[in-house]
């Protein structure tokens, strides 16, 4: 899909991590099982079988190394794990291919100190948050130490806004809209804020945020199935075209939202997104920026550009 030996850098993947925000009950579990199977069939995801169960005994990070080799992916950034130390320990297996973000509650009293430790001692390169899991306003005075540190270091902060999870997930919360970070993003223009999934149901709000704040980046990750839950028609082509027209290719960052096995790396998402960009007749340089080099710059990873 690429020329001149270019390799993708994926900013959005997950190692196993706790999911306390999912509501579980017999009814919800039944609906979610049906949803999962429908999605598996729709996207041709692998089914768990005996071979996969045998493979499950292999360390997860080793399986990710194999996935990157299989699909010729240059690098991948993990946003979550069981904790910051666990993430750092795993990505040390292949530091030339793996990077990671800190992921801990911004509301804990030592959040700024933990973020500094994660960056300075563990080598993590950003901070990951879920907006609908933060119970205070982002511009609360209690969070100022975190934003001050992130601004001093120009540390990328990736925040999931919009619908969260699946059946039993979150659709209503004071911090569900990307606009809930507006005051902070405007106050701290040194912080690159990355908003994934084109806003996950809040595309207009995200574009408005981008209009005011040049430090907002849009992450393309996932299947973007939220498009099916809007009252107006949206397509992947529309998302890429409108985003490119309004903020240009320098603030668009590819991600897959790959997270678990046996699914592994979701190459289908990459194929669909590259296809759309080529159908929109983007230049090779624009494609390389979106599918790797924009992320590499934010994370201080060497880039390769087509002249």
PDB file of C-alpha atoms in Angstrom:
ATOM      1  CA  UNK A   1       0.000   0.000   0.000  1.00  0.00           C
ATOM      2  CA  UNK A   2       3.035   2.295   0.317  1.00  0.00           C
ATOM      3  CA  UNK A   3       6.045   3.285  -1.745  1.00  0.00           C
ATOM      4  CA  UNK A   4       9.752   3.871  -1.085  1.00  0.00           C
ATOM      5  CA  UNK A   5       9.882   1.417   1.792  1.00  0.00           C
ATOM      6  CA  UNK A   6       7.603   3.508   4.033  1.00  0.00           C
ATOM      7  CA  UNK A   7       6.365   1.700   7.141  1.00  0.00           C
ATOM      8  CA  UNK A   8       3.306   2.519   9.217  1.00  0.00           C
ATOM      9  CA  UNK A   9       3.545   3.790  12.774  1.00  0.00           C
ATOM     10  CA  UNK A  10       0.306   3.108  14.660  1.00  0.00           C
ATOM     11  CA  UNK A  11      -0.412   5.455  17.570  1.00  0.00           C
ATOM     12  CA  UNK A  12      -3.345   3.572  19.079  1.00  0.00           C
ATOM     13  CA  UNK A  13      -3.217   0.019  20.431  1.00  0.00           C
ATOM     14  CA  UNK A  14      -3.875  -1.632  23.780  1.00  0.00           C
ATOM     15  CA  UNK A  15      -2.229  -4.260  25.892  1.00  0.00           C
ATOM     16  CA  UNK A  16      -4.612  -6.041  28.296  1.00  0.00           C
ATOM     17  CA  UNK A  17      -6.016  -3.654  30.893  1.00  0.00           C
ATOM     18  CA  UNK A  18      -8.947  -3.534  33.359  1.00  0.00           C
ATOM     19  CA  UNK A  19     -12.349  -2.421  32.054  1.00  0.00           C
ATOM     20  CA  UNK A  20     -14.217  -1.222  35.154  1.00  0.00           C
ATOM     21  CA  UNK A  21     -16.568   1.006  33.155  1.00  0.00           C
ATOM     22  CA  UNK A  22     -18.477  -1.839  31.480  1.00  0.00           C
ATOM     23  CA  UNK A  23     -21.846  -2.677  33.009  1.00  0.00           C
ATOM     24  CA  UNK A  24     -22.427  -6.419  33.149  1.00  0.00           C
ATOM     25  CA  UNK A  25     -25.599  -8.424  33.610  1.00  0.00           C
ATOM     26  CA  UNK A  26     -27.152 -11.494  32.015  1.00  0.00           C
ATOM     27  CA  UNK A  27     -29.184  -9.377  29.604  1.00  0.00           C
ATOM     28  CA  UNK A  28     -26.272  -7.112  28.656  1.00  0.00           C
ATOM     29  CA  UNK A  29     -23.905 -10.076  28.259  1.00  0.00           C
ATOM     30  CA  UNK A  30     -26.373 -11.799  25.935  1.00  0.00           C
ATOM     31  CA  UNK A  31     -26.761  -8.701  23.762  1.00  0.00           C
ATOM     32  CA  UNK A  32     -23.021  -8.133  23.706  1.00  0.00           C
ATOM     33  CA  UNK A  33     -22.309 -11.724  22.645  1.00  0.00           C
ATOM     34  CA  UNK A  34     -24.641 -11.254  19.663  1.00  0.00           C
ATOM     35  CA  UNK A  35     -23.029  -7.924  18.823  1.00  0.00           C
ATOM     36  CA  UNK A  36     -19.527  -9.408  19.006  1.00  0.00           C
ATOM     37  CA  UNK A  37     -20.408 -12.303  16.728  1.00  0.00           C
ATOM     38  CA  UNK A  38     -22.083  -9.972  14.223  1.00  0.00           C
ATOM     39  CA  UNK A  39     -18.993  -7.778  14.167  1.00  0.00           C
ATOM     40  CA  UNK A  40     -16.718 -10.816  13.821  1.00  0.00           C
ATOM     41  CA  UNK A  41     -18.647 -11.921  10.750  1.00  0.00           C
ATOM     42  CA  UNK A  42     -18.820  -8.397   9.332  1.00  0.00           C
ATOM     43  CA  UNK A  43     -15.070  -7.792   9.562  1.00  0.00           C
ATOM     44  CA  UNK A  44     -13.962 -11.412   9.072  1.00  0.00           C
ATOM     45  CA  UNK A  45     -12.235 -11.535  12.442  1.00  0.00           C
ATOM     46  CA  UNK A  46     -10.805 -14.928  13.490  1.00  0.00           C
ATOM     47  CA  UNK A  47     -12.748 -17.288  15.702  1.00  0.00           C
ATOM     48  CA  UNK A  48     -11.185 -18.708  18.840  1.00  0.00           C
ATOM     49  CA  UNK A  49     -10.094 -22.244  18.054  1.00  0.00           C
ATOM     50  CA  UNK A  50      -7.721 -24.806  19.500  1.00  0.00           C
ATOM     51  CA  UNK A  51      -4.687 -23.389  17.699  1.00  0.00           C
ATOM     52  CA  UNK A  52      -5.385 -19.934  19.113  1.00  0.00           C
ATOM     53  CA  UNK A  53      -5.838 -21.358  22.577  1.00  0.00           C
ATOM     54  CA  UNK A  54      -2.433 -23.023  22.327  1.00  0.00           C
ATOM     55  CA  UNK A  55      -0.909 -19.758  21.117  1.00  0.00           C
ATOM     56  CA  UNK A  56      -2.457 -17.971  24.086  1.00  0.00           C
ATOM     57  CA  UNK A  57       0.266 -19.447  26.292  1.00  0.00           C
ATOM     58  CA  UNK A  58       2.857 -17.250  24.546  1.00  0.00           C
ATOM     59  CA  UNK A  59       3.548 -13.845  26.143  1.00  0.00           C
ATOM     60  CA  UNK A  60       1.260 -11.211  24.634  1.00  0.00           C
ATOM     61  CA  UNK A  61       4.109  -8.874  23.731  1.00  0.00           C
ATOM     62  CA  UNK A  62       5.823 -11.671  21.784  1.00  0.00           C
ATOM     63  CA  UNK A  63       2.652 -12.169  19.811  1.00  0.00           C
ATOM     64  CA  UNK A  64       2.628  -8.440  19.041  1.00  0.00           C
ATOM     65  CA  UNK A  65       6.187  -8.675  17.702  1.00  0.00           C
ATOM     66  CA  UNK A  66       5.022 -11.411  15.365  1.00  0.00           C
ATOM     67  CA  UNK A  67       2.024  -9.333  14.269  1.00  0.00           C
ATOM     68  CA  UNK A  68       4.195  -6.359  13.320  1.00  0.00           C
ATOM     69  CA  UNK A  69       6.434  -8.653  11.276  1.00  0.00           C
ATOM     70  CA  UNK A  70       3.447 -10.321   9.631  1.00  0.00           C
ATOM     71  CA  UNK A  71       1.924  -7.032   8.459  1.00  0.00           C
ATOM     72  CA  UNK A  72       5.208  -5.124   8.005  1.00  0.00           C
ATOM     73  CA  UNK A  73       4.235  -2.437  10.543  1.00  0.00           C
ATOM     74  CA  UNK A  74       7.128  -0.167  11.508  1.00  0.00           C
ATOM     75  CA  UNK A  75       6.027   0.596  15.053  1.00  0.00           C
ATOM     76  CA  UNK A  76       3.089   0.687  17.421  1.00  0.00           C
ATOM     77  CA  UNK A  77       2.206   2.743  20.478  1.00  0.00           C
ATOM     78  CA  UNK A  78       0.383   1.059  23.363  1.00  0.00           C
ATOM     79  CA  UNK A  79      -1.919   3.285  25.386  1.00  0.00           C
ATOM     80  CA  UNK A  80      -2.842   0.941  28.210  1.00  0.00           C
ATOM     81  CA  UNK A  81      -1.708  -2.080  30.201  1.00  0.00           C
ATOM     82  CA  UNK A  82      -2.363  -3.291  33.744  1.00  0.00           C
ATOM     83  CA  UNK A  83      -0.357  -0.309  35.010  1.00  0.00           C
ATOM     84  CA  UNK A  84       2.485   1.960  33.924  1.00  0.00           C
ATOM     85  CA  UNK A  85       5.217  -0.361  35.171  1.00  0.00           C
ATOM     86  CA  UNK A  86       3.655  -3.311  33.375  1.00  0.00           C
ATOM     87  CA  UNK A  87       3.467  -1.389  30.109  1.00  0.00           C
ATOM     88  CA  UNK A  88       7.046  -0.167  30.365  1.00  0.00           C
ATOM     89  CA  UNK A  89       8.306  -3.658  31.151  1.00  0.00           C
ATOM     90  CA  UNK A  90       6.564  -5.148  28.125  1.00  0.00           C
ATOM     91  CA  UNK A  91       7.632  -2.586  25.535  1.00  0.00           C
ATOM     92  CA  UNK A  92      11.278  -2.982  26.601  1.00  0.00           C
ATOM     93  CA  UNK A  93      11.178  -6.285  24.712  1.00  0.00           C
ATOM     94  CA  UNK A  94      11.460  -4.342  21.445  1.00  0.00           C
ATOM     95  CA  UNK A  95      12.089  -0.614  22.064  1.00  0.00           C
ATOM     96  CA  UNK A  96      12.724   0.001  18.363  1.00  0.00           C
ATOM     97  CA  UNK A  97       9.150  -1.122  17.529  1.00  0.00           C
ATOM     98  CA  UNK A  98       7.120  -0.371  20.672  1.00  0.00           C
ATOM     99  CA  UNK A  99       6.357   2.841  22.528  1.00  0.00           C
ATOM    100  CA  UNK A 100       3.823   3.496  25.279  1.00  0.00           C
ATOM    101  CA  UNK A 101       1.782   6.093  27.142  1.00  0.00           C
ATOM    102  CA  UNK A 102       1.169   6.418  30.857  1.00  0.00           C
ATOM    103  CA  UNK A 103      -2.368   5.525  31.877  1.00  0.00           C
ATOM    104  CA  UNK A 104      -3.390   6.286  35.442  1.00  0.00           C
ATOM    105  CA  UNK A 105      -6.174   8.291  37.043  1.00  0.00           C
ATOM    106  CA  UNK A 106      -5.673  12.007  36.644  1.00  0.00           C
ATOM    107  CA  UNK A 107      -7.707  12.451  39.834  1.00  0.00           C
ATOM    108  CA  UNK A 108      -5.308  10.609  42.124  1.00  0.00           C
ATOM    109  CA  UNK A 109      -3.429  13.024  44.413  1.00  0.00           C
ATOM    110  CA  UNK A 110      -0.016  12.164  42.960  1.00  0.00           C
ATOM    111  CA  UNK A 111      -1.105  12.096  39.303  1.00  0.00           C
ATOM    112  CA  UNK A 112       1.498  14.671  38.222  1.00  0.00           C
ATOM    113  CA  UNK A 113       4.276  12.908  40.122  1.00  0.00           C
ATOM    114  CA  UNK A 114       3.280   9.558  38.624  1.00  0.00           C
ATOM    115  CA  UNK A 115       3.243  11.062  35.149  1.00  0.00           C
ATOM    116  CA  UNK A 116       6.725  12.500  35.696  1.00  0.00           C
ATOM    117  CA  UNK A 117       7.943   9.096  36.942  1.00  0.00           C
ATOM    118  CA  UNK A 118       6.388   7.347  33.953  1.00  0.00           C
ATOM    119  CA  UNK A 119       8.163   9.695  31.553  1.00  0.00           C
ATOM    120  CA  UNK A 120      11.527  10.165  33.274  1.00  0.00           C
ATOM    121  CA  UNK A 121      12.051   6.729  34.819  1.00  0.00           C
ATOM    122  CA  UNK A 122       9.932   4.375  32.697  1.00  0.00           C
ATOM    123  CA  UNK A 123      10.478   6.042  29.341  1.00  0.00           C
ATOM    124  CA  UNK A 124       6.808   6.456  28.426  1.00  0.00           C
ATOM    125  CA  UNK A 125       6.042   9.135  25.856  1.00  0.00           C
ATOM    126  CA  UNK A 126       2.574  10.461  26.566  1.00  0.00           C
ATOM    127  CA  UNK A 127      -0.542  10.239  28.705  1.00  0.00           C
ATOM    128  CA  UNK A 128      -3.778   8.379  27.978  1.00  0.00           C
ATOM    129  CA  UNK A 129      -7.153   9.256  29.534  1.00  0.00           C
ATOM    130  CA  UNK A 130     -10.813   8.352  29.057  1.00  0.00           C
ATOM    131  CA  UNK A 131     -12.918  11.504  29.263  1.00  0.00           C
ATOM    132  CA  UNK A 132     -16.096   9.783  30.515  1.00  0.00           C
ATOM    133  CA  UNK A 133     -14.127   8.211  33.382  1.00  0.00           C
ATOM    134  CA  UNK A 134     -12.890  11.541  34.769  1.00  0.00           C
ATOM    135  CA  UNK A 135     -15.331  12.768  37.394  1.00  0.00           C
ATOM    136  CA  UNK A 136     -14.102  16.371  37.701  1.00  0.00           C
ATOM    137  CA  UNK A 137     -13.914  19.129  35.125  1.00  0.00           C
ATOM    138  CA  UNK A 138     -10.690  19.077  33.126  1.00  0.00           C
ATOM    139  CA  UNK A 139     -10.053  22.716  34.055  1.00  0.00           C
ATOM    140  CA  UNK A 140     -10.403  21.954  37.769  1.00  0.00           C
ATOM    141  CA  UNK A 141      -7.602  23.510  39.821  1.00  0.00           C
ATOM    142  CA  UNK A 142      -6.781  20.078  41.228  1.00  0.00           C
ATOM    143  CA  UNK A 143      -5.549  18.979  37.771  1.00  0.00           C
ATOM    144  CA  UNK A 144      -3.336  22.006  37.121  1.00  0.00           C
ATOM    145  CA  UNK A 145      -0.085  20.217  38.150  1.00  0.00           C
ATOM    146  CA  UNK A 146      -0.671  17.574  35.464  1.00  0.00           C
ATOM    147  CA  UNK A 147      -1.330  20.108  32.715  1.00  0.00           C
ATOM    148  CA  UNK A 148       1.643  22.229  33.823  1.00  0.00           C
ATOM    149  CA  UNK A 149       4.013  19.253  33.587  1.00  0.00           C
ATOM    150  CA  UNK A 150       2.591  18.137  30.230  1.00  0.00           C
ATOM    151  CA  UNK A 151       2.982  21.674  28.860  1.00  0.00           C
ATOM    152  CA  UNK A 152       6.576  21.972  30.083  1.00  0.00           C
ATOM    153  CA  UNK A 153       7.476  18.712  28.340  1.00  0.00           C
ATOM    154  CA  UNK A 154       5.154  19.219  25.339  1.00  0.00           C
ATOM    155  CA  UNK A 155       3.870  15.772  26.207  1.00  0.00           C
ATOM    156  CA  UNK A 156       1.167  14.291  23.944  1.00  0.00           C
ATOM    157  CA  UNK A 157      -2.089  13.617  25.785  1.00  0.00           C
ATOM    158  CA  UNK A 158      -4.565  11.249  24.120  1.00  0.00           C
ATOM    159  CA  UNK A 159      -8.121  11.451  25.500  1.00  0.00           C
ATOM    160  CA  UNK A 160     -10.991   9.236  24.446  1.00  0.00           C
ATOM    161  CA  UNK A 161     -14.202  11.239  24.160  1.00  0.00           C
ATOM    162  CA  UNK A 162     -17.573  10.058  22.893  1.00  0.00           C
ATOM    163  CA  UNK A 163     -19.346   6.764  23.404  1.00  0.00           C
ATOM    164  CA  UNK A 164     -17.208   4.335  25.382  1.00  0.00           C
ATOM    165  CA  UNK A 165     -17.196   0.546  25.333  1.00  0.00           C
ATOM    166  CA  UNK A 166     -19.964  -1.489  23.724  1.00  0.00           C
ATOM    167  CA  UNK A 167     -23.240  -2.922  25.025  1.00  0.00           C
ATOM    168  CA  UNK A 168     -23.459  -1.642  28.594  1.00  0.00           C
ATOM    169  CA  UNK A 169     -20.985   1.147  27.832  1.00  0.00           C
ATOM    170  CA  UNK A 170     -21.211   4.889  28.516  1.00  0.00           C
ATOM    171  CA  UNK A 171     -23.218   7.305  26.369  1.00  0.00           C
ATOM    172  CA  UNK A 172     -23.859  10.129  28.852  1.00  0.00           C
ATOM    173  CA  UNK A 173     -21.337  11.973  31.017  1.00  0.00           C
ATOM    174  CA  UNK A 174     -20.251  15.574  31.711  1.00  0.00           C
ATOM    175  CA  UNK A 175     -16.870  14.858  30.072  1.00  0.00           C
ATOM    176  CA  UNK A 176     -18.111  12.866  27.084  1.00  0.00           C
ATOM    177  CA  UNK A 177     -17.744  15.700  24.537  1.00  0.00           C
ATOM    178  CA  UNK A 178     -14.348  16.792  23.176  1.00  0.00           C
ATOM    179  CA  UNK A 179     -15.415  20.331  24.044  1.00  0.00           C
ATOM    180  CA  UNK A 180     -14.913  19.462  27.717  1.00  0.00           C
ATOM    181  CA  UNK A 181     -11.145  19.855  27.151  1.00  0.00           C
ATOM    182  CA  UNK A 182     -11.552  23.244  25.417  1.00  0.00           C
ATOM    183  CA  UNK A 183     -10.520  25.485  28.322  1.00  0.00           C
ATOM    184  CA  UNK A 184      -7.423  23.396  29.020  1.00  0.00           C
ATOM    185  CA  UNK A 185      -6.424  23.066  25.354  1.00  0.00           C
ATOM    186  CA  UNK A 186      -6.680  26.818  24.870  1.00  0.00           C
ATOM    187  CA  UNK A 187      -4.824  27.544  28.129  1.00  0.00           C
ATOM    188  CA  UNK A 188      -1.977  25.120  27.330  1.00  0.00           C
ATOM    189  CA  UNK A 189      -1.266  25.340  23.577  1.00  0.00           C
ATOM    190  CA  UNK A 190       2.063  23.559  24.149  1.00  0.00           C
ATOM    191  CA  UNK A 191       0.237  20.277  24.870  1.00  0.00           C
ATOM    192  CA  UNK A 192      -0.613  18.210  21.776  1.00  0.00           C
ATOM    193  CA  UNK A 193      -4.063  16.775  22.528  1.00  0.00           C
ATOM    194  CA  UNK A 194      -4.944  13.715  20.441  1.00  0.00           C
ATOM    195  CA  UNK A 195      -8.658  12.861  20.148  1.00  0.00           C
ATOM    196  CA  UNK A 196      -9.258   9.326  18.804  1.00  0.00           C
ATOM    197  CA  UNK A 197     -11.985   7.786  16.651  1.00  0.00           C
ATOM    198  CA  UNK A 198     -12.818  11.139  14.986  1.00  0.00           C
ATOM    199  CA  UNK A 199     -14.600  12.033  18.241  1.00  0.00           C
ATOM    200  CA  UNK A 200     -16.643   8.791  18.479  1.00  0.00           C
ATOM    201  CA  UNK A 201     -20.029  10.397  17.859  1.00  0.00           C
ATOM    202  CA  UNK A 202     -18.926  13.980  18.487  1.00  0.00           C
ATOM    203  CA  UNK A 203     -17.391  14.785  15.112  1.00  0.00           C
ATOM    204  CA  UNK A 204     -18.852  18.301  14.839  1.00  0.00           C
ATOM    205  CA  UNK A 205     -17.750  19.184  18.359  1.00  0.00           C
ATOM    206  CA  UNK A 206     -14.262  17.911  17.586  1.00  0.00           C
ATOM    207  CA  UNK A 207     -14.037  20.020  14.432  1.00  0.00           C
ATOM    208  CA  UNK A 208     -15.154  23.080  16.399  1.00  0.00           C
ATOM    209  CA  UNK A 209     -12.427  22.338  18.950  1.00  0.00           C
ATOM    210  CA  UNK A 210      -9.869  22.074  16.142  1.00  0.00           C
ATOM    211  CA  UNK A 211     -11.050  25.429  14.759  1.00  0.00           C
ATOM    212  CA  UNK A 212     -10.049  27.220  17.959  1.00  0.00           C
ATOM    213  CA  UNK A 213      -7.096  25.130  19.126  1.00  0.00           C
ATOM    214  CA  UNK A 214      -4.228  24.325  16.727  1.00  0.00           C
ATOM    215  CA  UNK A 215      -2.843  21.840  19.267  1.00  0.00           C
ATOM    216  CA  UNK A 216      -5.710  19.375  18.644  1.00  0.00           C
ATOM    217  CA  UNK A 217      -4.899  16.262  16.605  1.00  0.00           C
ATOM    218  CA  UNK A 218      -7.433  13.743  15.315  1.00  0.00           C
ATOM    219  CA  UNK A 219      -6.718  10.016  15.636  1.00  0.00           C
ATOM    220  CA  UNK A 220      -8.479   7.871  13.007  1.00  0.00           C
ATOM    221  CA  UNK A 221      -8.466   4.635  14.990  1.00  0.00           C
ATOM    222  CA  UNK A 222     -10.882   1.751  15.032  1.00  0.00           C
ATOM    223  CA  UNK A 223     -13.800   0.614  12.925  1.00  0.00           C
ATOM    224  CA  UNK A 224     -15.575   3.934  13.577  1.00  0.00           C
ATOM    225  CA  UNK A 225     -18.837   2.029  13.939  1.00  0.00           C
ATOM    226  CA  UNK A 226     -20.215   5.022  15.825  1.00  0.00           C
ATOM    227  CA  UNK A 227     -21.037   6.454  12.371  1.00  0.00           C
ATOM    228  CA  UNK A 228     -23.998   4.055  12.284  1.00  0.00           C
ATOM    229  CA  UNK A 229     -25.438   5.692  15.408  1.00  0.00           C
ATOM    230  CA  UNK A 230     -25.732   9.219  14.024  1.00  0.00           C
ATOM    231  CA  UNK A 231     -29.057  10.477  12.593  1.00  0.00           C
ATOM    232  CA  UNK A 232     -27.250  11.725   9.479  1.00  0.00           C
ATOM    233  CA  UNK A 233     -25.193   9.818   6.937  1.00  0.00           C
ATOM    234  CA  UNK A 234     -21.469   9.583   7.550  1.00  0.00           C
ATOM    235  CA  UNK A 235     -18.865   7.478   5.790  1.00  0.00           C
ATOM    236  CA  UNK A 236     -15.159   6.932   6.312  1.00  0.00           C
ATOM    237  CA  UNK A 237     -14.589   8.945   3.132  1.00  0.00           C
ATOM    238  CA  UNK A 238     -16.570  11.858   4.603  1.00  0.00           C
ATOM    239  CA  UNK A 239     -14.589  11.795   7.846  1.00  0.00           C
ATOM    240  CA  UNK A 240     -11.233  11.886   6.065  1.00  0.00           C
ATOM    241  CA  UNK A 241     -12.309  14.433   3.450  1.00  0.00           C
ATOM    242  CA  UNK A 242     -13.833  16.909   5.912  1.00  0.00           C
ATOM    243  CA  UNK A 243     -10.951  16.554   8.360  1.00  0.00           C
ATOM    244  CA  UNK A 244      -8.356  17.095   5.632  1.00  0.00           C
ATOM    245  CA  UNK A 245     -10.214  20.117   4.236  1.00  0.00           C
ATOM    246  CA  UNK A 246     -10.519  21.780   7.638  1.00  0.00           C
ATOM    247  CA  UNK A 247      -7.257  21.010   9.469  1.00  0.00           C
ATOM    248  CA  UNK A 248      -4.935  19.589   6.810  1.00  0.00           C
ATOM    249  CA  UNK A 249      -2.926  16.347   6.876  1.00  0.00           C
ATOM    250  CA  UNK A 250      -0.439  17.463   9.569  1.00  0.00           C
ATOM    251  CA  UNK A 251      -2.949  16.992  12.419  1.00  0.00           C
ATOM    252  CA  UNK A 252      -4.403  13.630  11.355  1.00  0.00           C
ATOM    253  CA  UNK A 253      -2.845  10.522  12.940  1.00  0.00           C
ATOM    254  CA  UNK A 254      -3.524   6.909  12.023  1.00  0.00           C
ATOM    255  CA  UNK A 255      -4.415   4.369  14.671  1.00  0.00           C
ATOM    256  CA  UNK A 256      -5.930   0.893  14.514  1.00  0.00           C
ATOM    257  CA  UNK A 257      -7.244   0.412  18.084  1.00  0.00           C
ATOM    258  CA  UNK A 258      -5.886  -3.143  17.932  1.00  0.00           C
ATOM    259  CA  UNK A 259      -6.208  -4.743  21.335  1.00  0.00           C
ATOM    260  CA  UNK A 260      -6.655  -8.468  21.727  1.00  0.00           C
ATOM    261  CA  UNK A 261      -6.022 -11.936  20.381  1.00  0.00           C
ATOM    262  CA  UNK A 262      -6.987 -13.935  18.392  1.00  0.00           C
ATOM    263  CA  UNK A 263      -7.975 -10.815  16.442  1.00  0.00           C
ATOM    264  CA  UNK A 264      -4.479  -9.360  16.754  1.00  0.00           C
ATOM    265  CA  UNK A 265      -3.500  -6.490  14.492  1.00  0.00           C
ATOM    266  CA  UNK A 266      -6.594  -5.221  12.671  1.00  0.00           C
ATOM    267  CA  UNK A 267      -5.047  -4.910   9.226  1.00  0.00           C
ATOM    268  CA  UNK A 268      -8.486  -4.497   7.677  1.00  0.00           C
ATOM    269  CA  UNK A 269      -8.857  -1.054   9.306  1.00  0.00           C
ATOM    270  CA  UNK A 270      -5.503   0.028   7.861  1.00  0.00           C
ATOM    271  CA  UNK A 271      -6.456  -1.186   4.389  1.00  0.00           C
ATOM    272  CA  UNK A 272      -9.791   0.644   4.448  1.00  0.00           C
ATOM    273  CA  UNK A 273      -8.256   3.907   5.621  1.00  0.00           C
ATOM    274  CA  UNK A 274      -5.416   3.862   3.092  1.00  0.00           C
ATOM    275  CA  UNK A 275      -7.912   3.041   0.325  1.00  0.00           C
ATOM    276  CA  UNK A 276     -10.023   6.082   1.238  1.00  0.00           C
ATOM    277  CA  UNK A 277      -7.009   8.417   1.271  1.00  0.00           C
ATOM    278  CA  UNK A 278      -5.819   7.155  -2.117  1.00  0.00           C
ATOM    279  CA  UNK A 279      -9.311   7.505  -3.578  1.00  0.00           C
ATOM    280  CA  UNK A 280      -9.265  11.104  -2.328  1.00  0.00           C
ATOM    281  CA  UNK A 281      -6.012  11.515  -4.320  1.00  0.00           C
ATOM    282  CA  UNK A 282      -3.830  12.534  -1.400  1.00  0.00           C
ATOM    283  CA  UNK A 283      -0.142  12.982  -2.121  1.00  0.00           C
ATOM    284  CA  UNK A 284       2.356  10.334  -1.036  1.00  0.00           C
ATOM    285  CA  UNK A 285       3.826  12.781   1.474  1.00  0.00           C
ATOM    286  CA  UNK A 286       0.395  13.416   3.022  1.00  0.00           C
ATOM    287  CA  UNK A 287      -0.244   9.676   3.292  1.00  0.00           C
ATOM    288  CA  UNK A 288       3.131   9.084   4.944  1.00  0.00           C
ATOM    289  CA  UNK A 289       2.464  11.882   7.430  1.00  0.00           C
ATOM    290  CA  UNK A 290      -0.962  10.554   8.391  1.00  0.00           C
ATOM    291  CA  UNK A 291       0.021   6.892   8.558  1.00  0.00           C
ATOM    292  CA  UNK A 292       3.150   7.306  10.603  1.00  0.00           C
ATOM    293  CA  UNK A 293       5.248  10.429  10.474  1.00  0.00           C
ATOM    294  CA  UNK A 294       2.893  12.766  12.332  1.00  0.00           C
ATOM    295  CA  UNK A 295       2.886  10.303  15.229  1.00  0.00           C
ATOM    296  CA  UNK A 296       6.651   9.820  15.013  1.00  0.00           C
ATOM    297  CA  UNK A 297       7.197  13.571  15.365  1.00  0.00           C
ATOM    298  CA  UNK A 298       4.966  13.847  18.414  1.00  0.00           C
ATOM    299  CA  UNK A 299       6.665  10.853  20.047  1.00  0.00           C
ATOM    300  CA  UNK A 300      10.210  11.810  18.952  1.00  0.00           C
ATOM    301  CA  UNK A 301      10.649   8.741  16.764  1.00  0.00           C
ATOM    302  CA  UNK A 302      12.765   9.169  13.570  1.00  0.00           C
ATOM    303  CA  UNK A 303      10.745   9.848  10.426  1.00  0.00           C
ATOM    304  CA  UNK A 304      11.170   8.959   6.775  1.00  0.00           C
ATOM    305  CA  UNK A 305       9.803  11.343   4.159  1.00  0.00           C
ATOM    306  CA  UNK A 306       9.295  11.027   0.433  1.00  0.00           C
ATOM    307  CA  UNK A 307      10.751  14.079  -1.283  1.00  0.00           C
TER     308      UNK A 307
END
